[in-house]
PDB file of C-alpha atoms in Angstrom:
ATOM      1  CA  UNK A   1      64.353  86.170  71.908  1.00 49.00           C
ATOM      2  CA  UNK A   2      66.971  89.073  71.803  1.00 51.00           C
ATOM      3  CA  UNK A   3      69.254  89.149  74.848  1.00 58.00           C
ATOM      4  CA  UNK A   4      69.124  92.871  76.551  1.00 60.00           C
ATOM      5  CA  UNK A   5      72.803  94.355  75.864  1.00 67.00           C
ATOM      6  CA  UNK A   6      74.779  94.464  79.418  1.00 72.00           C
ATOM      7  CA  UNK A   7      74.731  97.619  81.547  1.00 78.00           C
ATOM      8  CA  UNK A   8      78.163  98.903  82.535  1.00 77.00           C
ATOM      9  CA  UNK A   9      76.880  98.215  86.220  1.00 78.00           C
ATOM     10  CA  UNK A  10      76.026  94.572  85.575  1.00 82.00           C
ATOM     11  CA  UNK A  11      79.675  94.414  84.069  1.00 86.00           C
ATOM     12  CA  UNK A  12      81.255  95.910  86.852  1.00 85.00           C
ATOM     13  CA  UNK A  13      79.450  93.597  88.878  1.00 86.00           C
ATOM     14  CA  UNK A  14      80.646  90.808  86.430  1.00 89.00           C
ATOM     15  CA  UNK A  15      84.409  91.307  86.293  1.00 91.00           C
ATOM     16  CA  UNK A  16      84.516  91.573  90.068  1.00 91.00           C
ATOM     17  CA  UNK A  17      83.126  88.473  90.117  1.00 93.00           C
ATOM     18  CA  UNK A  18      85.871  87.422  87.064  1.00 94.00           C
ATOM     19  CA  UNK A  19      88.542  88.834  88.778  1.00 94.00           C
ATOM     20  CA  UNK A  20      88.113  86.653  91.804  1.00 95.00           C
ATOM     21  CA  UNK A  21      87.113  83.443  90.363  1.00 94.00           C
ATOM     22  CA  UNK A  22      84.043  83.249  91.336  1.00 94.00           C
ATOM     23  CA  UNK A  23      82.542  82.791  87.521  1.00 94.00           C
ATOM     24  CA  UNK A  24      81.622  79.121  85.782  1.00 94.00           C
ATOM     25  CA  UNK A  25      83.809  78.547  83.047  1.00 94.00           C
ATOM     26  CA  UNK A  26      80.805  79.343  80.658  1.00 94.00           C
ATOM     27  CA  UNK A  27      80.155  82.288  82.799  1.00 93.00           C
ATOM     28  CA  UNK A  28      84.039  83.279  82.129  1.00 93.00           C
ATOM     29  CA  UNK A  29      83.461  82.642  78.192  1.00 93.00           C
ATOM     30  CA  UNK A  30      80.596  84.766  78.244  1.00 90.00           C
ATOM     31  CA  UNK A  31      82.334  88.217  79.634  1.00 90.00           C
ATOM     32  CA  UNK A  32      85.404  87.842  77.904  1.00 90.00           C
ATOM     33  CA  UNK A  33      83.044  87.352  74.609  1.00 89.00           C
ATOM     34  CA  UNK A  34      81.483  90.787  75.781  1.00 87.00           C
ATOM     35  CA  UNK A  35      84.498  92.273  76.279  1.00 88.00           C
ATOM     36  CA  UNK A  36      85.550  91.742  72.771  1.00 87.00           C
ATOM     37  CA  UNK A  37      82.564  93.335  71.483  1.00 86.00           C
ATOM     38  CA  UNK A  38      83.209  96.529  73.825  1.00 85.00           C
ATOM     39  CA  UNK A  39      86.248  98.117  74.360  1.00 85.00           C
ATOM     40  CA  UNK A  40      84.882 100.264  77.050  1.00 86.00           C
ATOM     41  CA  UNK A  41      84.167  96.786  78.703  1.00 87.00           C
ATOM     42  CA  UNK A  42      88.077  96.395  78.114  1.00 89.00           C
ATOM     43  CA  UNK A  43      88.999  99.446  79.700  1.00 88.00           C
ATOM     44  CA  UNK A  44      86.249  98.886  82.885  1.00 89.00           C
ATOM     45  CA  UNK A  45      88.322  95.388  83.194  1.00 91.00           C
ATOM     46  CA  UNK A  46      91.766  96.831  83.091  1.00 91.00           C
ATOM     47  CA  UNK A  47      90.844  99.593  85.801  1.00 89.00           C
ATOM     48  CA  UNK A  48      89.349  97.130  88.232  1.00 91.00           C
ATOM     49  CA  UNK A  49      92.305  94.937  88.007  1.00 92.00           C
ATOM     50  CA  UNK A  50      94.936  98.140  88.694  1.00 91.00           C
ATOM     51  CA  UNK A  51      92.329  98.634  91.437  1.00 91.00           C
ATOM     52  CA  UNK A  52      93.012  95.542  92.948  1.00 92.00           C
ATOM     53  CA  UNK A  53      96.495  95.532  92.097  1.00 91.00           C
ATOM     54  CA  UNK A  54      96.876  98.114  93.703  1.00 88.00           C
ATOM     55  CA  UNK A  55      95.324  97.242  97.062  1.00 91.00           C
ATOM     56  CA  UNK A  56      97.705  94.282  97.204  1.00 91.00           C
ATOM     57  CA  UNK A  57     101.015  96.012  96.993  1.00 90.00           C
ATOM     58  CA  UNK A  58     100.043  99.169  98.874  1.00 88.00           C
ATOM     59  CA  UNK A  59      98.731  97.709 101.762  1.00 89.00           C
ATOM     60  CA  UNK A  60     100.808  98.246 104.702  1.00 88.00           C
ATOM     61  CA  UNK A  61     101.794  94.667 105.200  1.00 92.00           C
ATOM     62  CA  UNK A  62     103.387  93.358 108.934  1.00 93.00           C
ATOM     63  CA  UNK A  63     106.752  91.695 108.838  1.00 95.00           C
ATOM     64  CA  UNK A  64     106.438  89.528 112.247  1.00 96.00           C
ATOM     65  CA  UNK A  65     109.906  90.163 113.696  1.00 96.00           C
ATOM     66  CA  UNK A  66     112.304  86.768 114.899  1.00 97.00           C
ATOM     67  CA  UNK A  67     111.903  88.290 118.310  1.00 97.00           C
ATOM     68  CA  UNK A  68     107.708  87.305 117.526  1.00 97.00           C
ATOM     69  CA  UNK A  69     108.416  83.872 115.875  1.00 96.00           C
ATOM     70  CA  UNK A  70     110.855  82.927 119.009  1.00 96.00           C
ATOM     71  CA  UNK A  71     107.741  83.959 121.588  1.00 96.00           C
ATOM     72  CA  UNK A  72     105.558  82.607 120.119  1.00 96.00           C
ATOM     73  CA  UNK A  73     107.956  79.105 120.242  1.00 94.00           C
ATOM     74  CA  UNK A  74     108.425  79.164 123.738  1.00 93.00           C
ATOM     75  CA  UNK A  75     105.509  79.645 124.738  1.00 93.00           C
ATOM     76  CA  UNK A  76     104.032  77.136 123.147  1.00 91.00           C
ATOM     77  CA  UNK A  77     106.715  74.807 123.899  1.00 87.00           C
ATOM     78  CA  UNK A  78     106.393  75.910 127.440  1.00 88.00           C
ATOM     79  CA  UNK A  79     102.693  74.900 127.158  1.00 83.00           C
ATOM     80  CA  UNK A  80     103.729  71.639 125.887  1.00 73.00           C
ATOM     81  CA  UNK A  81     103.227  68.479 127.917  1.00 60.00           C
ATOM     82  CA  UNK A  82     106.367  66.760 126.612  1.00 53.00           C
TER      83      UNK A  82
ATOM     84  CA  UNK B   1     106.137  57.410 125.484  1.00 63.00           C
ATOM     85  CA  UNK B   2     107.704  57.294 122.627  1.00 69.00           C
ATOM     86  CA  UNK B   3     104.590  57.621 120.424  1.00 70.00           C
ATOM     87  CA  UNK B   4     103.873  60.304 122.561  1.00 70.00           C
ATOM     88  CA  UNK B   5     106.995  62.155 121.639  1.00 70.00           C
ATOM     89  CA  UNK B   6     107.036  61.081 118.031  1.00 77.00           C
ATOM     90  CA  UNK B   7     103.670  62.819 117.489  1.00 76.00           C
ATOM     91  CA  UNK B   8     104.950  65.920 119.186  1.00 77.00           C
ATOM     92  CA  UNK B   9     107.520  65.854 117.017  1.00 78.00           C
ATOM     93  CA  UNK B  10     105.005  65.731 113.757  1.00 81.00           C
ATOM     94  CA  UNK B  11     102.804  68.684 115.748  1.00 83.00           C
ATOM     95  CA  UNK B  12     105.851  70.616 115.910  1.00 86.00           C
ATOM     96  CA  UNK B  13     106.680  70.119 112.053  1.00 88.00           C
ATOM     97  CA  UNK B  14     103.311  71.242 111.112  1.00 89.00           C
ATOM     98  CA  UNK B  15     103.905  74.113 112.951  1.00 91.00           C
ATOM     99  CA  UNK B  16     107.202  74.872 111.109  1.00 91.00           C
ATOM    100  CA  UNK B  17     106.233  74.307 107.760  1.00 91.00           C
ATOM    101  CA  UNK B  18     102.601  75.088 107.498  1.00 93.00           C
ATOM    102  CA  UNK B  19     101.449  77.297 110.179  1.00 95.00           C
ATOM    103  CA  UNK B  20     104.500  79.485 111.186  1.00 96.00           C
ATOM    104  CA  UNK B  21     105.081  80.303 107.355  1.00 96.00           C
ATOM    105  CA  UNK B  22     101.194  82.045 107.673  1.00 96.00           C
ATOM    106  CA  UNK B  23     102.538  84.939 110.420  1.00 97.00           C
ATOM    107  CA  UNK B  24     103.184  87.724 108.487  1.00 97.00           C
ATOM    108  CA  UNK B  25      99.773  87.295 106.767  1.00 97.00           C
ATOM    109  CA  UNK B  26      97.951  86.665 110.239  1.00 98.00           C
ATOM    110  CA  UNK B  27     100.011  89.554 111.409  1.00 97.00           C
ATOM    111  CA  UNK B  28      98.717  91.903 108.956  1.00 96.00           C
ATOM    112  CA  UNK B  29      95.141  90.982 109.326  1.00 96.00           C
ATOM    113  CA  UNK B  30      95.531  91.453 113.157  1.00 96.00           C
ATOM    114  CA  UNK B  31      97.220  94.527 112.043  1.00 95.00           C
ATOM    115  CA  UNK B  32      94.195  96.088 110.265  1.00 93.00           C
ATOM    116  CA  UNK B  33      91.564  94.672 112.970  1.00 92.00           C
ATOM    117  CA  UNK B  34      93.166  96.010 115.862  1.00 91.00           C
ATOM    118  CA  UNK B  35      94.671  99.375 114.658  1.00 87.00           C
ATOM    119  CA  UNK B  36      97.843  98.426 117.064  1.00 91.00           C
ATOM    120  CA  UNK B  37     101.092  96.779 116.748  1.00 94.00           C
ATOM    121  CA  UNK B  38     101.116  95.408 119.901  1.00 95.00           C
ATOM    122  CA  UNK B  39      97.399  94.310 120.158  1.00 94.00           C
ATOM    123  CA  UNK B  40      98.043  92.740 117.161  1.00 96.00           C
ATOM    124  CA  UNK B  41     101.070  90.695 118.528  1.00 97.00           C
ATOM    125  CA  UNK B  42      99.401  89.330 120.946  1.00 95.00           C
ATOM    126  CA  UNK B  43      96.458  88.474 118.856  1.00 96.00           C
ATOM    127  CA  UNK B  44      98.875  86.440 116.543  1.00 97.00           C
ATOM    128  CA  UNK B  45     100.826  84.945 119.197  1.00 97.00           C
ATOM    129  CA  UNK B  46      97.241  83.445 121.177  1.00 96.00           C
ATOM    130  CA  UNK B  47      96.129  82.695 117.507  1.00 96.00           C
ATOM    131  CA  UNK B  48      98.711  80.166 117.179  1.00 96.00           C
ATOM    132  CA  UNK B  49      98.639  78.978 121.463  1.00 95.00           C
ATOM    133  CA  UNK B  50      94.846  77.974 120.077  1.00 95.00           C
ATOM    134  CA  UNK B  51      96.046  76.565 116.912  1.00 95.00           C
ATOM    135  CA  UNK B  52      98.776  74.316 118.405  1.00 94.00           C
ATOM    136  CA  UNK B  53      96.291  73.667 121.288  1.00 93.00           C
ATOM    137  CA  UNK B  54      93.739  71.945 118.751  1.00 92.00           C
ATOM    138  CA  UNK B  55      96.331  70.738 116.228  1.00 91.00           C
ATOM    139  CA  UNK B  56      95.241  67.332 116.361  1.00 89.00           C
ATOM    140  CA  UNK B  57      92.013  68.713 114.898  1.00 88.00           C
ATOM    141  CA  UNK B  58      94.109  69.766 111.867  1.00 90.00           C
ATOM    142  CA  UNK B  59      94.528  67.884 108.703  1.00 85.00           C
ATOM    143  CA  UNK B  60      97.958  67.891 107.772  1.00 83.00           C
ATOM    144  CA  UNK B  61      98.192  69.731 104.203  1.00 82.00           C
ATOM    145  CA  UNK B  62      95.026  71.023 104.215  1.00 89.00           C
ATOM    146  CA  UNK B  63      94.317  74.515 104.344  1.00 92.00           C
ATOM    147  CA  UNK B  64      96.332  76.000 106.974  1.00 94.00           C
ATOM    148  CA  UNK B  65      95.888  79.460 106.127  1.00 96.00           C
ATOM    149  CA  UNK B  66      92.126  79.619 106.167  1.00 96.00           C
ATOM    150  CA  UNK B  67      92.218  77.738 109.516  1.00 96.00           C
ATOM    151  CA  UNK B  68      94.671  80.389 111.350  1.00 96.00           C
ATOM    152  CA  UNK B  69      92.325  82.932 110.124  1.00 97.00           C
ATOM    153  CA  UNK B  70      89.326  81.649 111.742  1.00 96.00           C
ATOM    154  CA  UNK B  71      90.730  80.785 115.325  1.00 96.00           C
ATOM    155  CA  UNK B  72      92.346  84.295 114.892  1.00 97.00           C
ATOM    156  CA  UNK B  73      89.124  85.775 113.997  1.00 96.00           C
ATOM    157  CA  UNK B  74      87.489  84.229 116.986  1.00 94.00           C
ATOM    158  CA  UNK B  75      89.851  84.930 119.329  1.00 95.00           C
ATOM    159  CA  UNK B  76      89.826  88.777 117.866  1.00 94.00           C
ATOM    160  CA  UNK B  77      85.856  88.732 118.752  1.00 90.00           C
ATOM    161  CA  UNK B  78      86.238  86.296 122.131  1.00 85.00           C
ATOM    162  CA  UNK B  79      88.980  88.467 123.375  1.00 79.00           C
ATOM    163  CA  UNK B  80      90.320  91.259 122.088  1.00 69.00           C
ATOM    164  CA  UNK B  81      87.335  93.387 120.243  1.00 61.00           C
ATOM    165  CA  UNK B  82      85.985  94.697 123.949  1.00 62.00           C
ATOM    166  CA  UNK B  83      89.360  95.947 124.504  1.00 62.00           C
ATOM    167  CA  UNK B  84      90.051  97.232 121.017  1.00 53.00           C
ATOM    168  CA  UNK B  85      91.493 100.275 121.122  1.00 49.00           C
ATOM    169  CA  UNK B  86      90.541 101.471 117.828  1.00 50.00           C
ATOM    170  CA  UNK B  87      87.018 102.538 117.326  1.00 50.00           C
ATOM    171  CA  UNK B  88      85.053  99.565 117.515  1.00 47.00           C
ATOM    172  CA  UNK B  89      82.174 101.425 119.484  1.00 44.00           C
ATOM    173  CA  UNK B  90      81.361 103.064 116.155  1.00 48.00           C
ATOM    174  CA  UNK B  91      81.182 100.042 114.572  1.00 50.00           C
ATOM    175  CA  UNK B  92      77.208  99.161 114.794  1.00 46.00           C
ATOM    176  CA  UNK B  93      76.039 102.379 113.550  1.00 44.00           C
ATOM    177  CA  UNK B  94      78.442 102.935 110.667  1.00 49.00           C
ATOM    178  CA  UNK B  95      77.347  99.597 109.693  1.00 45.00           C
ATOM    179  CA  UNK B  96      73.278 100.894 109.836  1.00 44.00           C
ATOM    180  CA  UNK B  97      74.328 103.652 108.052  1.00 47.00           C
ATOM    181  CA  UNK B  98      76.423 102.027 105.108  1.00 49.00           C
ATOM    182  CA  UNK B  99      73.419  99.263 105.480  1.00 46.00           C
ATOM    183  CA  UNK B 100      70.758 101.533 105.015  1.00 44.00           C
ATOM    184  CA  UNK B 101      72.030 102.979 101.654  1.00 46.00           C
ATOM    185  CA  UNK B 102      69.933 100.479  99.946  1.00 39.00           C
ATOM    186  CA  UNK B 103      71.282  99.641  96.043  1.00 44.00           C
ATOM    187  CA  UNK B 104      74.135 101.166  96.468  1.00 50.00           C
ATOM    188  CA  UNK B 105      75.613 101.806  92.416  1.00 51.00           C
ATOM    189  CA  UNK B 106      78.431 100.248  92.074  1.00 53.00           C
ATOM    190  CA  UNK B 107      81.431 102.596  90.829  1.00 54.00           C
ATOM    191  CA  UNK B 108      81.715 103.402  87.354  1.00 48.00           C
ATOM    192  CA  UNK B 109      84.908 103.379  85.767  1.00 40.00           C
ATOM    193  CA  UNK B 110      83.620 106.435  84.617  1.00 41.00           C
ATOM    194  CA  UNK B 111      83.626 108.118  87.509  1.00 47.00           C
ATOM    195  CA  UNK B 112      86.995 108.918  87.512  1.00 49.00           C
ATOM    196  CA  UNK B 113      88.925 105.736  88.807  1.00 54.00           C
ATOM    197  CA  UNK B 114      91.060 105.835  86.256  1.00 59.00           C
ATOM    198  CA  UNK B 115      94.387 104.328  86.700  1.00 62.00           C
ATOM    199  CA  UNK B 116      96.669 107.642  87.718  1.00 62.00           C
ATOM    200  CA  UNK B 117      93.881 107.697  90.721  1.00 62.00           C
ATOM    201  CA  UNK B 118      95.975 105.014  92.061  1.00 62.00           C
ATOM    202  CA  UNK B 119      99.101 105.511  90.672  1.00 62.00           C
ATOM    203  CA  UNK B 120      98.722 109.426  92.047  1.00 58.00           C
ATOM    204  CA  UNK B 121      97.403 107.763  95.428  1.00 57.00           C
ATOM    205  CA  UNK B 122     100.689 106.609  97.702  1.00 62.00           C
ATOM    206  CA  UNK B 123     100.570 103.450 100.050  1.00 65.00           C
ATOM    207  CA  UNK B 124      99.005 105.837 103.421  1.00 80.00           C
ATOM    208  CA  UNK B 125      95.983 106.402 101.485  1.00 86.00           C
ATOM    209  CA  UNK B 126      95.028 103.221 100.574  1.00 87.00           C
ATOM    210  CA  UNK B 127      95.986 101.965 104.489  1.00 87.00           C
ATOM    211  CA  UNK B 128      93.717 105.201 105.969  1.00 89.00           C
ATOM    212  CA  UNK B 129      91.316 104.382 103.030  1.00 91.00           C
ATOM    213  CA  UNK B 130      91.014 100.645 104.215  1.00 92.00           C
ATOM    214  CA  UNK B 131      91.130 101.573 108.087  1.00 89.00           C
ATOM    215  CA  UNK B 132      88.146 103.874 107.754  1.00 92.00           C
ATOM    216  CA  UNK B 133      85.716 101.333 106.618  1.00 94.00           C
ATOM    217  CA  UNK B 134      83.853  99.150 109.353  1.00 93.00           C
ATOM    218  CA  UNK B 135      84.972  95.949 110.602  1.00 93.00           C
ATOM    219  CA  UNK B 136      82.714  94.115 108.446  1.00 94.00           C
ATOM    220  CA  UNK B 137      83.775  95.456 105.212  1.00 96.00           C
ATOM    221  CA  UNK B 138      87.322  95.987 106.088  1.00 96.00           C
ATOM    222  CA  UNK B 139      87.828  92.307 107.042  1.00 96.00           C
ATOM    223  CA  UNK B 140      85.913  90.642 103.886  1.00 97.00           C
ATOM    224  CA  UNK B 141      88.604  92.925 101.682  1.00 97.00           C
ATOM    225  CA  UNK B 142      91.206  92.195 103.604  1.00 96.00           C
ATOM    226  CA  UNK B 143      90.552  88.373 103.199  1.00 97.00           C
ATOM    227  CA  UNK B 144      89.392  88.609  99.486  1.00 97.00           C
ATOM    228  CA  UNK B 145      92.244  91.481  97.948  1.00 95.00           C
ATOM    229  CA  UNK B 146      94.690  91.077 100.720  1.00 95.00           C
ATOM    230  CA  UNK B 147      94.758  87.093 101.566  1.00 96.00           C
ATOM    231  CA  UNK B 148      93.245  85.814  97.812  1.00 95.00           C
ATOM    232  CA  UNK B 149      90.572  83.629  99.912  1.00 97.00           C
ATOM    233  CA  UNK B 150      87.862  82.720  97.543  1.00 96.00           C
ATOM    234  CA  UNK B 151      83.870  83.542  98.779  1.00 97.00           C
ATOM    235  CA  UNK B 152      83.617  80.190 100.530  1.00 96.00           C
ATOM    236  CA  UNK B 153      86.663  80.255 102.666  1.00 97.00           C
ATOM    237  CA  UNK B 154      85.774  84.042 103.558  1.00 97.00           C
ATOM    238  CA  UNK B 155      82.154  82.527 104.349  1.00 97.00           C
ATOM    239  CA  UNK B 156      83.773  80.264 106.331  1.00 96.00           C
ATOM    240  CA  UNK B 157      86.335  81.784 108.393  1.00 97.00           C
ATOM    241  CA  UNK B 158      83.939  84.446 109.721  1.00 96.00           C
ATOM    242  CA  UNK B 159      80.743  82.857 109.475  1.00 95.00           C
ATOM    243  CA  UNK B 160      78.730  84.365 107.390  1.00 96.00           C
ATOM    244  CA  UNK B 161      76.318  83.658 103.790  1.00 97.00           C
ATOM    245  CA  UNK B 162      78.415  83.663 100.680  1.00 96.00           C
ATOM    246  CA  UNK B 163      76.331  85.704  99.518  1.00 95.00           C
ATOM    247  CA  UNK B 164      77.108  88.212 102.451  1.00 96.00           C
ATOM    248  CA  UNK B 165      80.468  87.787 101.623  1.00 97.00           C
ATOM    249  CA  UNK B 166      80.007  89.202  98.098  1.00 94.00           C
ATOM    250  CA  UNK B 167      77.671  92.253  98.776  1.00 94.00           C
ATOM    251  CA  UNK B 168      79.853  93.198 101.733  1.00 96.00           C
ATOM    252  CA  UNK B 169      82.852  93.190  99.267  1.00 95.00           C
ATOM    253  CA  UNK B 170      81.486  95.084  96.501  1.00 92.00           C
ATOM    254  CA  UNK B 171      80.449  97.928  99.088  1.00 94.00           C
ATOM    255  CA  UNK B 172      83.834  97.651 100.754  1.00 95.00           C
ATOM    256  CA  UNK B 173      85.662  98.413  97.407  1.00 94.00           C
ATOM    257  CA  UNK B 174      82.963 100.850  96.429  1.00 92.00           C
ATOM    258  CA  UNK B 175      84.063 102.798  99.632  1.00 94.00           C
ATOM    259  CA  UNK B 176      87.710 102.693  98.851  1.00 93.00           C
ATOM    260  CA  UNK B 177      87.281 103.646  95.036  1.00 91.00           C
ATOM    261  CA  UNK B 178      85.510 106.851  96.606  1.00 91.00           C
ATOM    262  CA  UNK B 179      88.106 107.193  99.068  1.00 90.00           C
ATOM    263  CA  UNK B 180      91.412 107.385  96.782  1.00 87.00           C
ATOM    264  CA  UNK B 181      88.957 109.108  94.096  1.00 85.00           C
ATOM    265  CA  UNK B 182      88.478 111.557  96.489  1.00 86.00           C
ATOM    266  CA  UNK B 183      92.047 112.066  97.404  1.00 82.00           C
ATOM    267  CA  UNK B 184      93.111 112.325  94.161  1.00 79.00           C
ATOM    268  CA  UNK B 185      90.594 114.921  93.898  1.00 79.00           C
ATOM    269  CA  UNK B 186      92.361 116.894  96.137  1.00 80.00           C
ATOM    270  CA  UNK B 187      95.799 116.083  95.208  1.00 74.00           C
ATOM    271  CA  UNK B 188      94.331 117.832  91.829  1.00 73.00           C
ATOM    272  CA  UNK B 189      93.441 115.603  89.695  1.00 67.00           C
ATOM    273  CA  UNK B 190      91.213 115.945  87.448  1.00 60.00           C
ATOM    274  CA  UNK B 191      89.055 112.847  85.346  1.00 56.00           C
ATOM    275  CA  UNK B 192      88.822 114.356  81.837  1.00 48.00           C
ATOM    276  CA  UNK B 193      86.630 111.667  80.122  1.00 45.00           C
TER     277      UNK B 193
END
């Protein structure tokens, strides 16, 4: 029996799943195989990970200041039986 | 007494070197729940008053991280969510609504998410993008492209099917392709495939 060539939503759906582990090792085999066989698989792949790339280092990220780490010290040393 | 005091003293080294390292990331999930600096704060600060409160339940060298999350999670939907002052009263029917657009397509590369979208896109968009979406997309992102928690620690820490976890994701990064596709729509540019 012929396997039914991958849609490029099925891929999508794939190389999310790739890009965040979530595949078998077979399953991992498999998509890079198709991904050899179609560069516009290639391309798909290399935009989802600038996607998520992207969310990482653009994310407004919260330093917690010393002034945060102290309060948060004393008060739980102030809770603190001992 | 004194084995009283030794194991604070342990308690107090797990809090130095596994759960104190975890603030700026608890901090910026806060952050993006609570729209507010100071909400947030406080948030982080009574996340770790429960943690320390219940470290005995912790396993030293587990997985600290995922742990934090969840009592900070909890305390976010115990606490803090009636309060919120961003617009959590929206929450329930933007959820219908995103809900209720069954099959949802995932986006196409080819439909113009090419990499200058993001590279023309600055750090406010993808923060507004993010912000816009409902809690229960914006917090499954947040943990999976933010933290790097895998489906079963997201699953987890807020209690819901894996399965949830991965559907809400896909539709959460569907919404911010659109976003930032949008915007660079409007900051002119133009997808020529």
């Amino acid at each position: 029996m012929v396997k039914s060539p991958i849609t490029n939503d099925e891929f999508i759906k794939k190389v999310g799943l790739f890009l965040d582990n979530e595949l078998s090792d077979k399953e991992s085999r498999d998509l890079l195989r198709e991904i050899q066989t179609n560069p516009a698989f290639m391309h798909i792949l290399k935009e989802e990970q600038t996607f998520r790339e992207f969310i990482k280092t653009k994310i407004d990220r919260r330093k917690p200041s010393p002034a945060l780490i102290a309060s948060i010290k004393d008060k739980i040393k102030a809770s603190s039986p001992i | 007494m004194v084995a009283q005091a030794t194991q604070s003293m342990n308690y107090d080294r797990i809090l130095e070197e596994e759960l104190l390292p975890q603030a700026e990331a608890l901090l910026t999930f806060a952050y993006h729940l609570t729209y507010n600096q100071q909400d947030a704060e406080d948030l982080v600060q009574e996340t770790y008053m429960k943690a320390y409160k219940a470290i005995d339940k912790y396993i030293e060298g587990t997985n600290a991280k995922a742990w934090l999350f969840k009592i900070l999670k909890n305390t976010f939907i115990n606490d803090y969510r009636r309060k919120s002052r961003g617009p959590a009263m929206k929450e329930l029917d933007e959820v219908i609504a995103y809900q209720n657009r069954e099959n949802t397509p995932y986006i196409s590369a080819h439909a113009g998410l090419a990499e200058e979208t993001y590279e023309s896109a600055m750090g406010d968009e993808v923060t507004m993008a993010i912000n816009k979406l409902s809690m229960n997309f914006r917090e499954v992102l947040l943990l999976s492209d933010v933290e790097d928690f895998s489906y079963e620690e997201i699953s987890k820490i807020l209690d819901i099917p894996i399965g949830t976890v991965r559907s809400r994701l896909n539709r959460a990064r569907n919404a911010v392709k659109e976003d930032l596709q949008l915007y660079a729509q409007s900051m002119g540019f133009k997808d020529n495939r």
